[in-house]
Amino acid sequence: MTIKSAEFVISNTNVAKCPKDRIPEYAFIGRSNVGKSSLINMLMKRKDLAKTSGKPGKTQLINHFKINDKWFLVDLPGYGYAQVSKKKRAKFQSFIEDYFKQREQLVCTFVLIDSRHDPQKIDLEFMQFLGENRIPFCIVFTKADKLGSAKLNKQITAYKKKLLNFWEELPMSFITSSANSFGRDEFLNFIEQVNQDVAKDFN
Ligand code: GTP
Ligand code: MG
């Protein structure tokens, strides 16, 4: 898929205020600092479309970006960031939960996992939440450039094997690096395919 345009539309903490357009939407979620905003920039070939930071907790709102005038990418705050106060964290969680439960346009969620990490409780719980609410998701292994290919493959194979303790079937997964654009074509082709598959539901 060729990216012809990518524009920021709106940020907010209230799903009722998200754009009303009836177009397919894809959300990026995962632990703080896993690389959600960087992945959006990599896919769009834009340096600063989504704001990134070396420090966790950078993205704090629901951010809508309209792509090719036809679909949305949504950058969300990360979960599992201990530095945010408990009250604020609870508030985060409730608007993120509302977003996932109420956003009808959401056709696929990308759960980002740092390629270097073993399965962590918070990620497994989040996937369980998505499953319970029948929200389709894929796993995206990020920061692939940080591991050599042998180590990377070993780590991802082990991750998937552990997931099979909780899931009968594995979700689709992608391996990406925002540092060297690894995985970009495959990722965008997937979105293009889903856009075609769901087109009939958006008329
Ligand atoms: P929050 O908004 O805080 O939830 O974080 P985020 O998930 O949006 O992470 P962000 O994209 O801001 O990236 C966090 C840090 O990881 C930044 O320093 C990025 O430069 C770095 N980073 C992200 N993706 C990659 C990658 O693929 N490779 C490498 N080497 N670094 C990455
Ligand atoms: Mg971010």
mmCIF file of C-alpha atoms in Angstrom, residues 39-191:
data_model
loop_
_atom_site.group_PDB
_atom_site.id
_atom_site.type_symbol
_atom_site.label_atom_id
_atom_site.label_comp_id
_atom_site.label_asym_id
_atom_site.label_seq_id
_atom_site.Cartn_x
_atom_site.Cartn_y
_atom_site.Cartn_z
ATOM 1 C CA LEU A 39 5.920 2.275 14.827
ATOM 2 C CA ILE A 40 3.228 4.672 13.579
ATOM 3 C CA ASN A 41 5.940 7.074 12.408
ATOM 4 C CA MET A 42 7.876 4.269 10.748
ATOM 5 C CA LEU A 43 4.786 3.011 8.884
ATOM 6 C CA MET A 44 3.909 6.520 7.735
ATOM 7 C CA LYS A 45 7.559 7.431 6.976
ATOM 8 C CA ARG A 46 7.164 10.516 9.149
ATOM 9 C CA LYS A 47 9.532 11.518 11.936
ATOM 10 C CA ASP A 48 7.183 13.363 14.244
ATOM 11 C CA LEU A 49 3.631 12.491 13.318
ATOM 12 C CA ALA A 50 3.199 10.685 16.657
ATOM 13 C CA LYS A 51 5.192 12.018 19.606
ATOM 14 C CA THR A 52 7.853 9.650 20.931
ATOM 15 C CA SER A 53 10.221 9.712 23.889
ATOM 16 C CA GLY A 54 12.996 7.726 25.507
ATOM 17 C CA LYS A 55 11.049 8.029 28.746
ATOM 18 C CA PRO A 56 7.915 5.931 29.262
ATOM 19 C CA GLY A 57 4.540 7.640 29.620
ATOM 20 C CA LYS A 58 4.832 9.993 26.635
ATOM 21 C CA THR A 59 1.481 9.301 24.950
ATOM 22 C CA GLN A 60 -1.330 10.104 27.369
ATOM 23 C CA LEU A 61 -4.350 10.549 25.101
ATOM 24 C CA ILE A 62 -6.308 8.756 22.388
ATOM 25 C CA ASN A 63 -4.749 10.138 19.184
ATOM 26 C CA HIS A 64 -6.440 9.727 15.822
ATOM 27 C CA PHE A 65 -4.500 9.910 12.561
ATOM 28 C CA LYS A 66 -6.337 9.722 9.243
ATOM 29 C CA ILE A 67 -4.483 7.819 6.549
ATOM 30 C CA ASN A 68 -5.067 8.193 2.791
ATOM 31 C CA ASP A 69 -8.393 9.786 3.772
ATOM 32 C CA LYS A 70 -9.712 6.246 4.153
ATOM 33 C CA TRP A 71 -8.764 4.765 7.519
ATOM 34 C CA PHE A 72 -7.549 5.670 11.009
ATOM 35 C CA LEU A 73 -4.471 4.745 12.990
ATOM 36 C CA VAL A 74 -4.893 5.300 16.728
ATOM 37 C CA ASP A 75 -1.979 5.875 19.069
ATOM 38 C CA LEU A 76 -2.890 5.093 22.684
ATOM 39 C CA PRO A 77 -1.180 5.575 26.048
ATOM 40 C CA GLY A 78 0.873 2.651 27.260
ATOM 41 C CA TYR A 79 -0.072 0.510 30.194
ATOM 42 C CA GLY A 80 2.157 -0.624 33.028
ATOM 43 C CA TYR A 81 3.919 2.659 33.645
ATOM 44 C CA ALA A 82 4.571 2.761 37.392
ATOM 45 C CA GLN A 83 5.579 6.438 37.546
ATOM 46 C CA VAL A 84 2.067 7.690 36.824
ATOM 47 C CA SER A 85 0.052 8.280 40.020
ATOM 48 C CA LYS A 86 -2.460 5.614 40.997
ATOM 49 C CA LYS A 87 -5.443 7.893 40.490
ATOM 50 C CA LYS A 88 -4.285 8.958 37.039
ATOM 51 C CA ARG A 89 -3.543 5.369 36.134
ATOM 52 C CA ALA A 90 -7.056 4.276 37.079
ATOM 53 C CA LYS A 91 -8.405 7.101 34.905
ATOM 54 C CA PHE A 92 -6.183 6.015 32.010
ATOM 55 C CA GLN A 93 -7.435 2.528 32.307
ATOM 56 C CA SER A 94 -11.076 3.472 32.318
ATOM 57 C CA PHE A 95 -10.896 5.592 29.170
ATOM 58 C CA ILE A 96 -8.797 2.995 27.395
ATOM 59 C CA GLU A 97 -11.287 0.338 28.407
ATOM 60 C CA ASP A 98 -14.185 2.523 27.166
ATOM 61 C CA TYR A 99 -12.371 3.054 23.900
ATOM 62 C CA PHE A 100 -12.000 -0.677 23.296
ATOM 63 C CA LYS A 101 -15.516 -1.547 24.386
ATOM 64 C CA GLN A 102 -17.297 1.239 22.544
ATOM 65 C CA ARG A 103 -15.385 2.018 19.392
ATOM 66 C CA GLU A 104 -17.389 0.280 16.690
ATOM 67 C CA GLN A 105 -15.056 1.235 13.843
ATOM 68 C CA LEU A 106 -12.157 -0.651 15.448
ATOM 69 C CA VAL A 107 -11.363 -3.538 13.105
ATOM 70 C CA CYS A 108 -8.022 -4.674 14.495
ATOM 71 C CA THR A 109 -5.861 -3.943 17.529
ATOM 72 C CA PHE A 110 -2.102 -4.329 17.462
ATOM 73 C CA VAL A 111 -0.690 -5.451 20.797
ATOM 74 C CA LEU A 112 2.978 -4.487 20.826
ATOM 75 C CA ILE A 113 5.528 -6.631 22.642
ATOM 76 C CA ASP A 114 9.237 -5.862 22.987
ATOM 77 C CA SER A 115 10.986 -8.708 21.112
ATOM 78 C CA ARG A 116 13.506 -9.041 23.933
ATOM 79 C CA HIS A 117 10.958 -9.759 26.649
ATOM 80 C CA ASP A 118 9.352 -12.974 27.823
ATOM 81 C CA PRO A 119 5.553 -12.960 28.274
ATOM 82 C CA GLN A 120 4.550 -10.605 31.073
ATOM 83 C CA LYS A 121 1.415 -10.759 33.138
ATOM 84 C CA ILE A 122 0.165 -7.331 32.138
ATOM 85 C CA ASP A 123 0.343 -8.145 28.405
ATOM 86 C CA LEU A 124 -1.311 -11.529 28.852
ATOM 87 C CA GLU A 125 -4.087 -9.911 30.884
ATOM 88 C CA PHE A 126 -4.623 -7.294 28.252
ATOM 89 C CA MET A 127 -4.894 -9.923 25.509
ATOM 90 C CA GLN A 128 -7.376 -11.774 27.695
ATOM 91 C CA PHE A 129 -9.436 -8.592 28.043
ATOM 92 C CA LEU A 130 -9.477 -8.233 24.242
ATOM 93 C CA GLY A 131 -10.470 -11.873 23.834
ATOM 94 C CA GLU A 132 -13.283 -11.594 26.370
ATOM 95 C CA ASN A 133 -14.638 -8.575 24.545
ATOM 96 C CA ARG A 134 -14.263 -10.260 21.137
ATOM 97 C CA ILE A 135 -11.901 -7.585 19.882
ATOM 98 C CA PRO A 136 -9.673 -8.967 17.100
ATOM 99 C CA PHE A 137 -5.964 -8.424 17.679
ATOM 100 C CA CYS A 138 -2.524 -9.198 16.262
ATOM 101 C CA ILE A 139 0.765 -9.264 18.114
ATOM 102 C CA VAL A 140 3.582 -7.013 16.932
ATOM 103 C CA PHE A 141 7.078 -7.817 18.139
ATOM 104 C CA THR A 142 8.966 -4.506 18.229
ATOM 105 C CA LYS A 143 12.618 -3.396 18.369
ATOM 106 C CA ALA A 144 13.777 -6.394 16.318
ATOM 107 C CA ASP A 145 17.012 -4.512 15.576
ATOM 108 C CA LYS A 146 18.040 -4.978 19.201
ATOM 109 C CA LEU A 147 18.552 -8.727 18.772
ATOM 110 C CA GLY A 148 20.554 -10.765 16.277
ATOM 111 C CA SER A 149 18.413 -12.900 13.988
ATOM 112 C CA ALA A 150 19.114 -16.217 15.754
ATOM 113 C CA LYS A 151 18.268 -14.773 19.160
ATOM 114 C CA LEU A 152 15.229 -12.985 17.741
ATOM 115 C CA ASN A 153 13.791 -16.163 16.252
ATOM 116 C CA LYS A 154 14.446 -18.120 19.402
ATOM 117 C CA GLN A 155 12.805 -15.476 21.566
ATOM 118 C CA ILE A 156 9.703 -15.206 19.378
ATOM 119 C CA THR A 157 9.291 -18.968 19.078
ATOM 120 C CA ALA A 158 9.463 -19.253 22.870
ATOM 121 C CA TYR A 159 6.977 -16.390 23.282
ATOM 122 C CA LYS A 160 4.436 -18.038 20.984
ATOM 123 C CA LYS A 161 4.900 -21.383 22.693
ATOM 124 C CA LYS A 162 4.085 -19.817 26.050
ATOM 125 C CA LEU A 163 1.023 -18.112 24.594
ATOM 126 C CA LEU A 164 -0.323 -21.514 23.641
ATOM 127 C CA ASN A 165 -0.704 -22.199 27.352
ATOM 128 C CA PHE A 166 -3.479 -19.586 27.354
ATOM 129 C CA TRP A 167 -4.845 -19.589 23.813
ATOM 130 C CA GLU A 168 -5.995 -22.442 21.619
ATOM 131 C CA GLU A 169 -4.897 -20.637 18.512
ATOM 132 C CA LEU A 170 -2.175 -18.059 18.099
ATOM 133 C CA PRO A 171 -3.108 -14.611 16.835
ATOM 134 C CA MET A 172 -1.366 -13.388 13.719
ATOM 135 C CA SER A 173 1.968 -11.757 14.483
ATOM 136 C CA PHE A 174 4.447 -9.370 12.907
ATOM 137 C CA ILE A 175 8.091 -8.605 13.585
ATOM 138 C CA THR A 176 9.092 -4.965 13.217
ATOM 139 C CA SER A 177 11.841 -2.458 13.804
ATOM 140 C CA SER A 178 11.197 1.247 13.719
ATOM 141 C CA ALA A 179 14.954 1.808 13.644
ATOM 142 C CA ASN A 180 15.438 0.105 10.257
ATOM 143 C CA SER A 181 11.845 -0.209 8.964
ATOM 144 C CA PHE A 182 11.918 -3.997 9.085
ATOM 145 C CA GLY A 183 8.424 -5.443 8.588
ATOM 146 C CA ARG A 184 6.890 -2.287 7.077
ATOM 147 C CA ASP A 185 5.597 -3.740 3.785
ATOM 148 C CA GLU A 186 4.124 -6.825 5.395
ATOM 149 C CA PHE A 187 2.351 -4.719 8.007
ATOM 150 C CA LEU A 188 0.865 -2.279 5.507
ATOM 151 C CA ASN A 189 -0.177 -5.101 3.175
ATOM 152 C CA PHE A 190 -2.066 -6.668 6.056
ATOM 153 C CA ILE A 191 -3.955 -3.424 6.716
#
